[in-house]
Coordinates of C-alpha atoms in Angstrom, one line a residue:
M100 CA 29.4 15.8 20.4
A101 CA 31.6 12.8 21.2
G102 CA 29.9 9.6 22.2
H103 CA 26.7 10.5 20.5
G104 CA 27.4 9.7 16.9
T105 CA 25.4 7.8 14.4
E106 CA 26.5 4.5 15.9
E107 CA 24.3 5.2 18.9
H108 CA 21.3 6.2 16.7
P109 CA 20.9 3.4 14.1
H110 CA 17.4 4.4 13.0
G111 CA 15.5 6.3 10.4
A112 CA 13.0 9.1 10.6
D113 CA 10.2 6.6 10.9
R114 CA 11.4 5.3 14.3
L115 CA 13.3 7.9 16.3
C116 CA 15.2 7.1 19.5
E117 CA 13.6 8.2 22.7
A118 CA 15.8 11.3 23.1
G119 CA 15.3 12.3 19.5
D120 CA 11.5 11.9 19.9
R121 CA 11.5 14.3 22.8
V122 CA 13.5 17.0 21.2
Y123 CA 11.8 16.8 17.8
S124 CA 8.3 16.8 19.5
R125 CA 9.4 19.9 21.5
A126 CA 10.6 21.6 18.3
V127 CA 7.3 20.9 16.5
R128 CA 5.3 22.3 19.4
R129 CA 7.4 25.4 20.0
G130 CA 8.5 26.1 16.4
R131 CA 12.2 25.9 17.3
V132 CA 14.7 24.6 20.0
P133 CA 18.1 25.9 21.2
R134 CA 21.0 24.2 19.3
R135 CA 22.4 22.9 22.6
D136 CA 19.2 20.9 23.2
A137 CA 20.0 18.9 20.0
E138 CA 23.6 18.1 20.8
P139 CA 22.8 14.8 22.4
V140 CA 20.8 13.7 19.4
P141 CA 22.8 14.4 16.2
C142 CA 20.4 12.0 14.4
L143 CA 17.9 14.8 14.1
L144 CA 20.3 16.9 12.0
E145 CA 21.6 13.9 10.1
L146 CA 18.0 12.9 9.2
A147 CA 17.2 16.6 8.3
L148 CA 14.5 16.7 10.9
L149 CA 16.1 19.8 12.4
H150 CA 18.0 22.6 10.6
P151 CA 19.5 25.9 11.6
D152 CA 17.3 29.0 11.9
P153 CA 18.6 31.4 9.3
D154 CA 17.6 34.3 11.6
D155 CA 19.5 33.0 14.6
M156 CA 22.1 30.2 14.2
D157 CA 21.9 29.3 17.9
W158 CA 18.5 27.9 17.3
L159 CA 17.2 25.0 15.2
V160 CA 13.8 24.8 13.5
P161 CA 11.9 21.5 12.7
T162 CA 11.1 20.2 9.2
S163 CA 7.3 19.8 9.1
P164 CA 5.9 16.3 9.8
Q165 CA 4.1 16.6 6.5
E166 CA 7.3 17.1 4.6
V167 CA 9.0 14.2 6.4
M168 CA 6.0 12.0 5.7
T169 CA 6.1 12.8 2.0
R170 CA 9.8 11.9 2.0
L171 CA 9.2 8.6 3.8
L172 CA 6.3 7.6 1.6
R173 CA 8.3 8.2 -1.5
G174 CA 11.0 5.9 -0.1
V175 CA 8.5 3.2 0.8
Y176 CA 6.9 3.4 -2.7
D177 CA 10.3 3.0 -4.3
E178 CA 11.0 0.0 -2.1
V179 CA 7.7 -1.7 -3.0
S180 CA 8.3 -1.0 -6.7
A181 CA 11.8 -2.5 -6.4
S182 CA 10.3 -5.5 -4.6
Q183 CA 7.9 -6.2 -7.5
R184 CA 10.8 -6.0 -10.0
R185 CA 12.9 -8.4 -7.8
V186 CA 10.1 -10.9 -7.5
G187 CA 9.7 -10.9 -11.3
S188 CA 13.5 -11.4 -11.8
A189 CA 13.5 -14.2 -9.2
V190 CA 10.7 -16.0 -10.8
S191 CA 12.3 -15.7 -14.3
A192 CA 15.6 -17.1 -12.9
F193 CA 13.9 -20.1 -11.2
E194 CA 11.9 -20.9 -14.3
W195 CA 15.1 -20.9 -16.4
Y196 CA 17.0 -23.2 -14.0
A197 CA 14.0 -25.4 -13.6
G198 CA 14.0 -25.9 -17.4
L199 CA 17.5 -27.4 -17.1
G200 CA 16.2 -30.4 -15.0
P201 CA 14.7 -33.6 -16.2
M202 CA 11.1 -33.5 -17.5
S203 CA 9.8 -35.7 -14.7
A204 CA 10.8 -32.9 -12.2
Q205 CA 9.2 -30.3 -14.3
A206 CA 6.0 -32.2 -14.6
S207 CA 5.8 -32.9 -10.9
G208 CA 2.9 -31.2 -9.1
A209 CA 4.0 -32.3 -5.6
E210 CA 3.0 -30.3 -2.6
G211 CA 6.6 -29.4 -1.9
T212 CA 7.2 -27.8 -5.4
A213 CA 8.6 -24.3 -4.8
I214 CA 7.1 -22.7 -7.9
R215 CA 4.3 -24.0 -10.0
V216 CA 3.0 -22.4 -13.2
L217 CA -0.8 -22.8 -13.3
D218 CA -2.1 -22.7 -16.9
G219 CA -5.8 -22.0 -17.4
A220 CA -8.7 -20.9 -15.2
S221 CA -9.7 -24.3 -14.1
R222 CA -6.2 -25.3 -12.9
I223 CA -5.8 -22.0 -11.1
Q224 CA -9.2 -22.3 -9.4
G225 CA -8.4 -25.8 -8.4
A226 CA -5.2 -24.8 -6.7
L227 CA -6.9 -21.9 -5.0
D228 CA -9.7 -24.2 -3.7
A229 CA -7.1 -26.6 -2.3
A230 CA -5.2 -23.8 -0.6
T231 CA -8.5 -22.5 0.8
E232 CA -9.5 -25.8 2.2
A233 CA -6.1 -26.3 3.8
C234 CA -6.0 -22.8 5.3
T235 CA -6.2 -22.7 9.1
T236 CA -5.1 -19.3 10.4
E237 CA -4.8 -16.4 7.9
V238 CA -5.6 -15.1 4.4
L239 CA -4.0 -11.9 3.1
T240 CA -5.0 -10.5 -0.3
V241 CA -4.3 -7.5 -2.5
Q242 CA -7.2 -6.7 -4.8
P243 CA -6.6 -4.0 -7.4
G244 CA -9.4 -2.6 -9.6
G245 CA -12.6 -0.7 -8.7
I246 CA -16.1 -1.6 -7.5
R247 CA -17.1 -5.2 -7.8
P248 CA -20.6 -6.0 -9.1
E249 CA -22.8 -7.2 -6.3
H250 CA -23.8 -10.5 -8.0
E251 CA -20.1 -11.4 -8.2
L252 CA -19.8 -10.8 -4.5
T253 CA -22.2 -13.6 -3.6
E254 CA -20.8 -16.5 -5.6
G255 CA -18.2 -17.6 -3.1
L256 CA -19.9 -16.6 0.1
H257 CA -20.1 -20.2 1.4
R258 CA -16.3 -20.5 1.1
A259 CA -15.8 -17.3 3.1
M260 CA -18.2 -18.4 5.7
A261 CA -16.4 -21.8 6.0
L262 CA -13.1 -19.9 6.6
R263 CA -14.8 -17.8 9.2
G264 CA -16.2 -21.0 10.8
R265 CA -12.7 -22.4 11.1
G266 CA -11.5 -19.2 12.8
V267 CA -9.4 -18.0 9.9
R268 CA -8.5 -14.3 10.0
M269 CA -8.6 -12.3 6.8
R270 CA -7.1 -9.0 5.7
D271 CA -7.6 -7.3 2.4
L272 CA -6.1 -4.3 0.6
Y273 CA -8.2 -2.4 -1.9
T274 CA -8.0 0.8 -3.8
H275 CA -10.0 3.7 -2.4
V276 CA -12.6 3.3 -5.2
A277 CA -13.8 0.0 -3.6
R278 CA -15.2 2.0 -0.7
H279 CA -18.2 3.0 -3.0
G280 CA -19.3 -0.6 -3.6
Q281 CA -22.4 -1.3 -1.5
G282 CA -22.1 -5.0 -2.2
L283 CA -18.7 -5.1 -0.6
L284 CA -19.9 -3.1 2.4
N285 CA -22.7 -5.6 2.9
Y286 CA -20.4 -8.5 2.7
L287 CA -18.0 -7.0 5.3
E288 CA -20.8 -6.3 7.6
L289 CA -21.9 -10.0 7.3
M290 CA -18.4 -11.3 7.9
G291 CA -18.0 -9.2 11.1
D292 CA -14.8 -9.1 13.0
S293 CA -13.2 -12.1 11.2
V294 CA -12.2 -9.8 8.4
E295 CA -10.5 -6.4 8.1
A296 CA -10.1 -4.2 5.0
R297 CA -8.0 -1.1 4.3
T298 CA -7.6 1.0 1.2
L299 CA -4.9 2.9 -0.7
D300 CA -4.9 5.2 -3.7
E301 CA -3.3 2.4 -5.7
V302 CA -2.0 -1.1 -4.9
I303 CA 0.2 -3.7 -6.5
D304 CA -1.1 -6.4 -8.7
R305 CA -3.3 -9.2 -7.3
L306 CA -1.8 -11.2 -4.5
I307 CA -3.3 -14.0 -2.3
L308 CA -1.4 -15.4 0.7
F309 CA -2.5 -18.4 2.7
D310 CA -1.1 -19.1 6.2
R311 CA 2.1 -17.3 5.2
T312 CA 3.2 -20.5 3.4
V313 CA 1.7 -20.3 -0.1
A314 CA 1.1 -17.4 -2.4
F315 CA -0.6 -16.8 -5.7
I316 CA 0.2 -14.1 -8.2
P317 CA -0.6 -13.4 -11.9
A318 CA 2.0 -14.7 -14.4
N319 CA 1.0 -12.8 -17.5
A320 CA -0.8 -9.7 -18.6
D321 CA -4.1 -11.3 -19.5
R322 CA -4.0 -13.4 -16.4
T323 CA -4.5 -16.8 -18.1
L324 CA -1.4 -18.0 -16.1
A325 CA -0.7 -17.8 -12.4
L326 CA 2.2 -18.7 -10.2
E327 CA 1.8 -20.8 -7.0
L328 CA 4.7 -20.0 -4.8
R329 CA 5.8 -22.1 -1.8
H330 CA 9.5 -21.1 -1.6
P331 CA 9.9 -19.6 1.9
A332 CA 12.1 -16.7 0.8
L333 CA 9.6 -15.7 -1.9
V334 CA 6.6 -16.0 0.3
H335 CA 8.3 -14.0 3.1
Y336 CA 9.3 -11.3 0.5
L337 CA 5.7 -11.0 -0.6
L338 CA 4.5 -10.9 3.0
T339 CA 6.9 -8.0 3.7
V340 CA 5.5 -6.1 0.7
F341 CA 1.9 -6.7 2.0
E342 CA 2.7 -5.6 5.6
R343 CA 4.3 -2.4 4.4
L344 CA 1.3 -1.5 2.3
W345 CA -1.0 -2.5 5.1
R346 CA 0.7 -0.1 7.4
L347 CA 0.2 2.8 5.0
A348 CA -3.4 2.0 4.1
I349 CA -6.5 3.6 5.6
P350 CA -9.0 1.4 7.5
L351 CA -12.3 1.1 5.6
T352 CA -14.1 2.5 8.7
A353 CA -12.0 5.7 8.7
P354 CA -12.7 8.6 6.3
L355 CA -10.3 9.5 3.6
P356 CA -8.1 12.5 4.6
D357 CA -9.2 16.0 3.4
T358 CA -6.9 17.5 0.7
G359 CA -6.8 20.9 2.4
I360 CA -7.7 22.5 -0.9
E361 CA -11.3 23.6 -1.3
G362 CA -13.0 21.9 -4.2
I363 CA -10.4 19.2 -4.7
S364 CA -11.4 15.7 -3.6
H365 CA -9.0 13.0 -2.4
R366 CA -9.3 11.1 -5.7
E367 CA -8.6 14.3 -7.7
Q368 CA -5.6 14.8 -5.6
S369 CA -4.4 11.3 -6.5
I370 CA -5.1 11.9 -10.2
A371 CA -3.2 15.3 -10.1
A372 CA -0.1 13.6 -8.6
L373 CA -0.1 11.0 -11.4
L374 CA -0.7 13.6 -14.0
A375 CA 2.3 15.5 -12.7
E376 CA 4.4 12.3 -13.2
G377 CA 3.4 12.4 -16.8
H378 CA 1.0 9.4 -17.0
Q379 CA -1.7 9.1 -19.6
D380 CA -5.4 8.9 -18.7
A381 CA -5.6 5.2 -19.3
V382 CA -2.7 4.4 -17.1
I383 CA -4.0 6.7 -14.3
A384 CA -7.4 5.0 -14.5
E385 CA -6.0 1.5 -14.3
R386 CA -3.8 2.4 -11.3
L387 CA -6.6 4.0 -9.4
G388 CA -9.2 1.3 -10.3
I389 CA -11.6 3.7 -12.2
S390 CA -12.8 3.9 -15.8
V391 CA -11.0 6.2 -18.3
R392 CA -14.3 8.1 -18.6
T393 CA -14.4 8.8 -14.9
C394 CA -10.8 9.7 -14.9
R395 CA -11.3 12.3 -17.6
A396 CA -14.3 13.7 -15.8
H397 CA -12.1 14.3 -12.7
I398 CA -9.4 15.9 -14.8
A399 CA -12.0 18.3 -16.3
R400 CA -13.1 19.2 -12.8
L401 CA -9.5 19.7 -11.7
S402 CA -9.0 22.0 -14.7
E403 CA -12.1 24.0 -13.8
T404 CA -11.3 24.2 -10.1
L405 CA -7.7 25.3 -10.8
G406 CA -8.6 27.6 -13.6
A407 CA -6.5 25.8 -16.2
A408 CA -7.4 26.2 -19.9
S409 CA -5.1 23.4 -21.2
R410 CA -3.2 20.3 -20.1
T411 CA 0.0 22.2 -20.0
Q412 CA -1.5 24.9 -17.8
L413 CA -3.1 22.3 -15.6
G414 CA 0.3 20.8 -14.9
V415 CA 1.6 24.2 -13.9
R416 CA -1.4 24.8 -11.6
I417 CA -1.0 21.4 -10.0
A418 CA 2.6 22.2 -9.1
Q419 CA 1.7 25.7 -7.8
V420 CA -0.8 24.4 -5.3
G421 CA 1.3 21.4 -4.3
L422 CA -0.8 18.6 -5.7
D423 CA 2.2 17.1 -7.5
R424 CA 3.3 15.3 -4.4
P425 CA 1.6 13.0 -1.9
R426 CA 0.1 14.3 1.3
A427 CA 0.1 12.6 4.6
S428 CA -3.1 10.9 5.7
S429 CA -4.4 10.3 9.2
S430 CA -3.5 6.6 8.8
E431 CA -0.2 7.1 7.1
A432 CA 0.9 9.4 10.0
A433 CA 1.4 6.2 12.0
V434 CA 4.5 5.5 9.9
I435 CA 6.3 8.4 11.7
S436 CA 6.2 7.9 15.5
V437 CA 7.3 11.5 16.0
A438 CA 4.1 12.8 14.5
G439 CA 2.3 11.3 17.5
V440 CA -0.9 10.4 15.5
P441 CA -1.4 6.6 15.4
G442 CA -3.3 4.9 12.6
I443 CA -6.9 4.2 13.4
P444 CA -7.6 0.5 13.4
G445 CA -11.1 -0.6 12.7
P446 CA -13.1 -3.7 12.2
S447 CA -13.6 -4.1 8.5
G448 CA -13.6 -6.7 5.9
V449 CA -11.5 -8.8 3.6
S450 CA -12.4 -10.5 0.5
G451 CA -11.1 -13.2 -1.7
I452 CA -11.5 -14.8 -5.0
P453 CA -14.2 -16.6 -6.8
G454 CA -13.9 -20.1 -5.5
G455 CA -11.5 -18.9 -2.9
P456 CA -11.6 -17.2 0.5
G457 CA -12.7 -13.8 1.5
A458 CA -15.2 -11.7 -0.3
P459 CA -17.3 -14.0 -2.4
G460 CA -17.0 -13.8 -6.1
R461 CA -13.7 -11.9 -6.2
E462 CA -11.4 -12.8 -9.0
S463 CA -8.5 -15.2 -9.0
P464 CA -5.0 -13.9 -10.0
T465 CA -6.2 -14.4 -13.6
G466 CA -9.4 -12.4 -13.5
R467 CA -10.3 -8.7 -13.3

């Protein structure tokens, strides 16, 4: 229809125009809509949200919100993965160019240095302490791994309380496994509404952001090196990655979504999806923040529940029941406005690093 082309609908499936929202919502409620109703909103066909009814070409049927969600989440995951690769490339490039300058510039530890390599736990902790003391508004952290021992969660409580006393707001991202740590729950209750926590099946490597001006990330596999980043473009890039993950995460106060398959837990669903991608047990365990032993126990339960006698057969069963792809959660549904189910915000907690802000005793970018 002339005048209603893509130029007037510059959006994706996660943010429909008002007209598209009305038509798609009607299609989901009724099961189909007349083709003429969709003529003013060609975006719905272009985004594959509506498609012809094979039984009657004068009607259009909707793609299910769950299928659209899966498609969008895959896209977001790809974007986040690409973001991590680009950050690594940018850091490598900066380090190479920095090496071309005079030694005095390399040795400078001035506040305005865009990228500093922090070598050793003491230097890393000192930089984190300085950033914590200077922080006035906000701390954002990503904390991979599983349950933290309770004794570790008490070591830096005084720093977290100091941040709270200055009115600093904190947000933390964890893996779902962290929900089972009583020490963390106690800490979040103590910190009250100054902190908020959400969880995902898996998160990126450790990240700490202070006041949206300085960020800390690990710089090697064993985390004996860290990078202190103050370059505005890099910090903004990491902030964007955090906010996208935060939007997809589930508030700690909200339950994890049901898998819809009797006998299959949410964690087993996550393991099944990673198995379908071909990952080994150790990789799956690390990504989900659980031990290899626990991972294998869940795999054994999956095999028993799905009636699989071998790993090969388990892969077939996983595909047959649809566990090889992510499912939409109640919080993730907020990504698609057309689904009409907003995420559930809730007061929850954040944590930090040993010697830094947030949950006391949490590791720095160099520690597990």
